[in-house]
Short mmCIF file of C-alpha atoms in Angstrom, two decimals:
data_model
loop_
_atom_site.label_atom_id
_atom_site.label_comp_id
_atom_site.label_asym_id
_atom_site.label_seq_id
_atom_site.Cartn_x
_atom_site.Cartn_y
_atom_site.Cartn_z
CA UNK M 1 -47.35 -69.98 42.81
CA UNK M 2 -45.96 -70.44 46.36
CA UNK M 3 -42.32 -70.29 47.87
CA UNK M 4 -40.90 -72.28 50.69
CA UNK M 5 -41.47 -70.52 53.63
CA UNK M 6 -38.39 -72.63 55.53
CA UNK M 7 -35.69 -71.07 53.73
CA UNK M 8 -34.39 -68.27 55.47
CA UNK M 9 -34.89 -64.61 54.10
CA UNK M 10 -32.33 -62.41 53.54
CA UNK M 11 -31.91 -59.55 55.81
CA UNK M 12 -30.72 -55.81 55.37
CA UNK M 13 -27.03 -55.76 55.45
CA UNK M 14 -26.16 -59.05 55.64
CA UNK M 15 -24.22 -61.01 52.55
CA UNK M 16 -27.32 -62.69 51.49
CA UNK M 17 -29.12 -59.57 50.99
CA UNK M 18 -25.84 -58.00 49.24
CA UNK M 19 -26.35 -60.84 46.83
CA UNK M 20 -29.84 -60.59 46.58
CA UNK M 21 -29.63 -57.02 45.05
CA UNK M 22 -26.61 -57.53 43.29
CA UNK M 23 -28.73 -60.03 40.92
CA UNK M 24 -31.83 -57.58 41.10
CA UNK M 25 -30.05 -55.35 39.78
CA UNK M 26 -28.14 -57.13 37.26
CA UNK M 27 -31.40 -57.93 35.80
CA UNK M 28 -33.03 -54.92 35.70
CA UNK M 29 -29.68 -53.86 33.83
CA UNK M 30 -30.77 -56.52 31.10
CA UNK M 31 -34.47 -55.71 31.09
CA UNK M 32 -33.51 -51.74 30.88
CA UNK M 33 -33.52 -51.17 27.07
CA UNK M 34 -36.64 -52.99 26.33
CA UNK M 35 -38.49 -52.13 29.87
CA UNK M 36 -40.69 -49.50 28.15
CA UNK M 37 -41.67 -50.97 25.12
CA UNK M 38 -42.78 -54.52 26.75
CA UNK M 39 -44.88 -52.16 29.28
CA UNK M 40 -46.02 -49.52 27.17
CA UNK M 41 -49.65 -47.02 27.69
CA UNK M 42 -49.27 -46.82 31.75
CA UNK M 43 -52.80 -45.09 31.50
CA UNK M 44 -53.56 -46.21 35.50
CA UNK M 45 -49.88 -44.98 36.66
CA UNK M 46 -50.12 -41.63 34.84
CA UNK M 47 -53.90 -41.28 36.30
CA UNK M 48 -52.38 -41.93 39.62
CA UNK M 49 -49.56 -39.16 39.29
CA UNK M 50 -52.43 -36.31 38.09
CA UNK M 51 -54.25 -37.06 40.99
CA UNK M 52 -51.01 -36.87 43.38
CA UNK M 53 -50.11 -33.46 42.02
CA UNK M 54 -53.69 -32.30 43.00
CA UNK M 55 -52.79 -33.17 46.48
CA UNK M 56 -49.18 -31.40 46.80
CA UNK M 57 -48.01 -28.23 46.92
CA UNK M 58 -46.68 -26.72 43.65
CA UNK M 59 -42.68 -27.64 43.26
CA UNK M 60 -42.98 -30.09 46.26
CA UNK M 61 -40.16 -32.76 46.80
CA UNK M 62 -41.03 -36.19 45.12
CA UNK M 63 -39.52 -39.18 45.78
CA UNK M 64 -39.73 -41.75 43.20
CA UNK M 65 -38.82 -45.44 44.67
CA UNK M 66 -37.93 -48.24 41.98
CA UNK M 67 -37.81 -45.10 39.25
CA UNK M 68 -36.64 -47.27 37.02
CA UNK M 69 -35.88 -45.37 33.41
CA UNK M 70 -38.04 -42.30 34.78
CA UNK M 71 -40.63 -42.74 31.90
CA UNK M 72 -43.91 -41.98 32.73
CA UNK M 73 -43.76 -41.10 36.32
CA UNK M 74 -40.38 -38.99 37.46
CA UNK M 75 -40.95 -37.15 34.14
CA UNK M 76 -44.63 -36.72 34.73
CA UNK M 77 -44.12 -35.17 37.85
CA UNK M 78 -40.83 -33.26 36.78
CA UNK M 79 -42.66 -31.30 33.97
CA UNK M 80 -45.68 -30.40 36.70
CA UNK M 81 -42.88 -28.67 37.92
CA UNK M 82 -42.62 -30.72 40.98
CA UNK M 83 -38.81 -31.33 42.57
CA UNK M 84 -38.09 -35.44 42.00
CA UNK M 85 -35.58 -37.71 43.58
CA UNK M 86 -35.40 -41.16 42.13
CA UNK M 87 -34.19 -44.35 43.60
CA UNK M 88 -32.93 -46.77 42.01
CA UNK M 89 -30.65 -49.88 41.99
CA UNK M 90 -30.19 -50.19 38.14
CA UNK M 91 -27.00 -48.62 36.83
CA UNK M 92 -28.77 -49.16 33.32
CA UNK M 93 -31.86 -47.87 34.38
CA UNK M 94 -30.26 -44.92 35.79
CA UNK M 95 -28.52 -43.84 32.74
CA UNK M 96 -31.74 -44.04 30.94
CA UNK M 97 -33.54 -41.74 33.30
CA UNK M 98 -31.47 -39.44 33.45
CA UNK M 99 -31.51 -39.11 29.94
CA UNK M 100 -34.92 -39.33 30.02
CA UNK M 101 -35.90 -36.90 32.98
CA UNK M 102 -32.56 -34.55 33.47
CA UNK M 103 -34.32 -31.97 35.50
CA UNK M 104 -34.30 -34.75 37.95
CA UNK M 105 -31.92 -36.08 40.31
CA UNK M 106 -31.57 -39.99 40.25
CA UNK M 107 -29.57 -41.97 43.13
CA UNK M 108 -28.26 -45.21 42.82
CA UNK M 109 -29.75 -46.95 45.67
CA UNK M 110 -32.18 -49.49 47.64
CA UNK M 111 -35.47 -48.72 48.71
CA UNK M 112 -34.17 -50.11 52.61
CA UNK M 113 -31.39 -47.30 51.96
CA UNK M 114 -34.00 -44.98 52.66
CA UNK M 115 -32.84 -42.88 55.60
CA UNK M 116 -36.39 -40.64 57.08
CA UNK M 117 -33.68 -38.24 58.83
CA UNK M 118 -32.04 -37.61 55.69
CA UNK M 119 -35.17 -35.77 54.24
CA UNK M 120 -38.87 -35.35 54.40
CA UNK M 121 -41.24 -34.87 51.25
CA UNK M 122 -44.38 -34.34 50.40
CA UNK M 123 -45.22 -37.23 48.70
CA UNK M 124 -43.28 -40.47 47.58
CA UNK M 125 -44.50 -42.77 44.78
CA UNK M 126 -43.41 -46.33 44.67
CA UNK M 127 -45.37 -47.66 41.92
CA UNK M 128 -44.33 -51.91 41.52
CA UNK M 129 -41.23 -50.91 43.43
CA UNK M 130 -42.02 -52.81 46.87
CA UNK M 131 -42.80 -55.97 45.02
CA UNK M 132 -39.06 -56.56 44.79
CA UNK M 133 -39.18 -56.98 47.89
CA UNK M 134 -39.54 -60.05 50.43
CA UNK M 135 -42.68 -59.91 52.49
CA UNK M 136 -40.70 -59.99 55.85
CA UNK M 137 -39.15 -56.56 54.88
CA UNK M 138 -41.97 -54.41 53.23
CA UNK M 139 -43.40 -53.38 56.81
CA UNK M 140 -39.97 -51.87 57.63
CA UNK M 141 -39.93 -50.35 54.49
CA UNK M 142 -43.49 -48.75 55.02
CA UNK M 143 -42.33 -47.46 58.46
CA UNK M 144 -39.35 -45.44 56.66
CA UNK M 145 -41.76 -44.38 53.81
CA UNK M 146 -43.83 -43.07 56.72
CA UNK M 147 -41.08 -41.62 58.91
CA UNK M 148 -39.78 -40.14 55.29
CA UNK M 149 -42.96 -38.28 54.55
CA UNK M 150 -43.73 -34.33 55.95
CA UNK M 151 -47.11 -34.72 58.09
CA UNK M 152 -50.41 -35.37 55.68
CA UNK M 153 -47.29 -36.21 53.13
CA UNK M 154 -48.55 -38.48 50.69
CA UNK M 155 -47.81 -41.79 49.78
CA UNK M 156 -48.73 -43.32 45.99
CA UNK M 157 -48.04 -47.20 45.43
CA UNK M 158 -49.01 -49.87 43.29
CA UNK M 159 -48.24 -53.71 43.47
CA UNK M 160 -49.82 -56.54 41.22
CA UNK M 161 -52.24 -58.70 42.90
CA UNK M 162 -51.16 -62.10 43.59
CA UNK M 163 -50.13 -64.25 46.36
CA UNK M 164 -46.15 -64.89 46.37
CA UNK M 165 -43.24 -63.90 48.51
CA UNK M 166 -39.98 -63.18 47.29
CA UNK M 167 -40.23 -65.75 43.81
CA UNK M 168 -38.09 -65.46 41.17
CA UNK M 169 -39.70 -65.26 37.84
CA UNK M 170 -38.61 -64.51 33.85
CA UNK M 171 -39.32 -61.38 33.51
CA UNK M 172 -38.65 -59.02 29.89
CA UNK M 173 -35.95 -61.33 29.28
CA UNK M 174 -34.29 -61.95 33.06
CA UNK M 175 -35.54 -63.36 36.12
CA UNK M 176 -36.61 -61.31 39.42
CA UNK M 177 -37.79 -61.62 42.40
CA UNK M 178 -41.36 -60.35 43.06
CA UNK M 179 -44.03 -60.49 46.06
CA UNK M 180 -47.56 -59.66 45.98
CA UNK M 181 -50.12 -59.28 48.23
CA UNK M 182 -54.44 -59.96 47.27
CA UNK M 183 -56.12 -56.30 48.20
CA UNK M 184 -56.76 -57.25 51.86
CA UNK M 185 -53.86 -58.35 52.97
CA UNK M 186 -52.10 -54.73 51.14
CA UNK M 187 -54.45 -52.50 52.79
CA UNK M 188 -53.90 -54.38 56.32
CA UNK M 189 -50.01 -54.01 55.89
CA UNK M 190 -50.39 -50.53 54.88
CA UNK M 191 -52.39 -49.62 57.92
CA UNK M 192 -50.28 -51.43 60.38
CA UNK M 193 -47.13 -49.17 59.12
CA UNK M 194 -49.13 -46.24 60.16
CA UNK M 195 -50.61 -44.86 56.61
CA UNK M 196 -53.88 -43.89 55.94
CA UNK M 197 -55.60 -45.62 53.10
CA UNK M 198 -57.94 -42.59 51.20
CA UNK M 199 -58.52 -44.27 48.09
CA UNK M 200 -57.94 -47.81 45.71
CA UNK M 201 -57.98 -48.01 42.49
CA UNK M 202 -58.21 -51.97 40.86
CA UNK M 203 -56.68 -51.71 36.93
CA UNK M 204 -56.42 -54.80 34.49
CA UNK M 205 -53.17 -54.24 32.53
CA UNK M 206 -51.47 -56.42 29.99
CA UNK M 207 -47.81 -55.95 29.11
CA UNK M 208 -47.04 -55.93 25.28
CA UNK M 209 -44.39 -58.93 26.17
CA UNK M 210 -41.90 -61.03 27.89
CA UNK M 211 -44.63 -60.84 30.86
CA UNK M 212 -47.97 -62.19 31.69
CA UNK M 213 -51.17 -59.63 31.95
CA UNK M 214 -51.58 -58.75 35.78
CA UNK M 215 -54.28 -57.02 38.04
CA UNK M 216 -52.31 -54.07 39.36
CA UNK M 217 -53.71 -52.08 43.01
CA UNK M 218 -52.84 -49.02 42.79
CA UNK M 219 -53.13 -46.72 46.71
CA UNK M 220 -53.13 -43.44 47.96
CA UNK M 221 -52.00 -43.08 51.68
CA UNK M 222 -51.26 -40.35 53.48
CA UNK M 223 -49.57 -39.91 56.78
CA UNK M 224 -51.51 -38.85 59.62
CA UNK M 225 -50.61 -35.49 61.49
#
């Protein structure tokens, strides 16, 4: 799949990116209800989340970017007794997690509404939650993940492997927007923003439905002292 590269990307802030989340999250409203049964058995996610609580204090602050109905992660990390923040821009989703996960506190918000002087934490997941973003703006995000992180915080993200920027796609019933990177090209951006790769993980998934099977890179970052 490729996109036109000519067509100017929407910006933090400006109408265009108003709009842009506006339908994001309009269709992650739609997909909500059926979210966790099309992507059921998130065996390399929960793997991922044991290993970060090895890594963190006991009752460290989590943030959880894209959390979208908090099942498996924010409550994964909730019930390891761990202090969790979601983000996310789904008022459907939201009401889900926090029915799911209410030890947690869930925000309704943007991953570029991240604000590093707001808080630091020890870690910050963001598993599939920077591929709704466009390419252009996942570098800035980095930098705020970074700047949001205590030093050695650590950072746990996944994307899917593929090469697309910003293209919409059905998706459990809606269409999104996704980017993806190959495994390269992820670790370079990921360095640039200042995070230290420590280890990859490659997983085949595939979705019970409404989505095609994906190879999903899964990272562990942390931020240097």
């Amino acid at each position: 799949m490729t996109t036109d590269h000519t067509t100017p990307r929407p910006t933090p802030g400006s109408e265009t990116w108003t709009e842009r989340s506006r339908l994001q999250a309009e269709a992650f409203d739609t997909i909500g209800d059926r979210y966790d049964e099309a992507f059921p058995h998130k065996e390399g996610q929960e793997e991922r989340t044991r290993r970060l609580l090895d890594l963190i204090p006991p009752g460290g602050q989590v943030l959880d970017l894209g959390s979208g109905t908090g099942l498996p992660t924010a409550r994964q990390l909730a019930q390891s007794g761990a202090q969790v923040t979601g983000f996310e821009i789904s008022p459907r989703m939201i009401e889900l997690a926090r029915a799911n996960v209410p030890e947690a506190e869930f925000v309704q918000a943007d991953i570029m509404d991240l604000d590093p002087g707001e808080r630091q934490y020890d870690a910050i997941v963001a598993f599939f939650a920077l591929l709704c973003l466009p390419k252009a703006q996942i570098p800035t995000a980095l930098g705020r993940i970074r700047a949001a992180l205590a030093p050695g915080g650590v950072l746990c993200l996944s994307m899917v492997e593929a090469e697309v920027d910003d293209a919409p796609i059905p998706f459990v019933g809606a269409e999104i927007r996704v980017t993806g990177y190959g495994r390269e090209e992820l670790r370079s951006v990921v360095e640039e923003a200042g995070l230290i790769v420590e280890d990859e993980k490659v997983v085949a998934y595939e979705p019970r439905e409404g989505a095609e099977p994906e190879t999903q890179i899964f990272l562990t970052c942390r931020r240097g002292t």
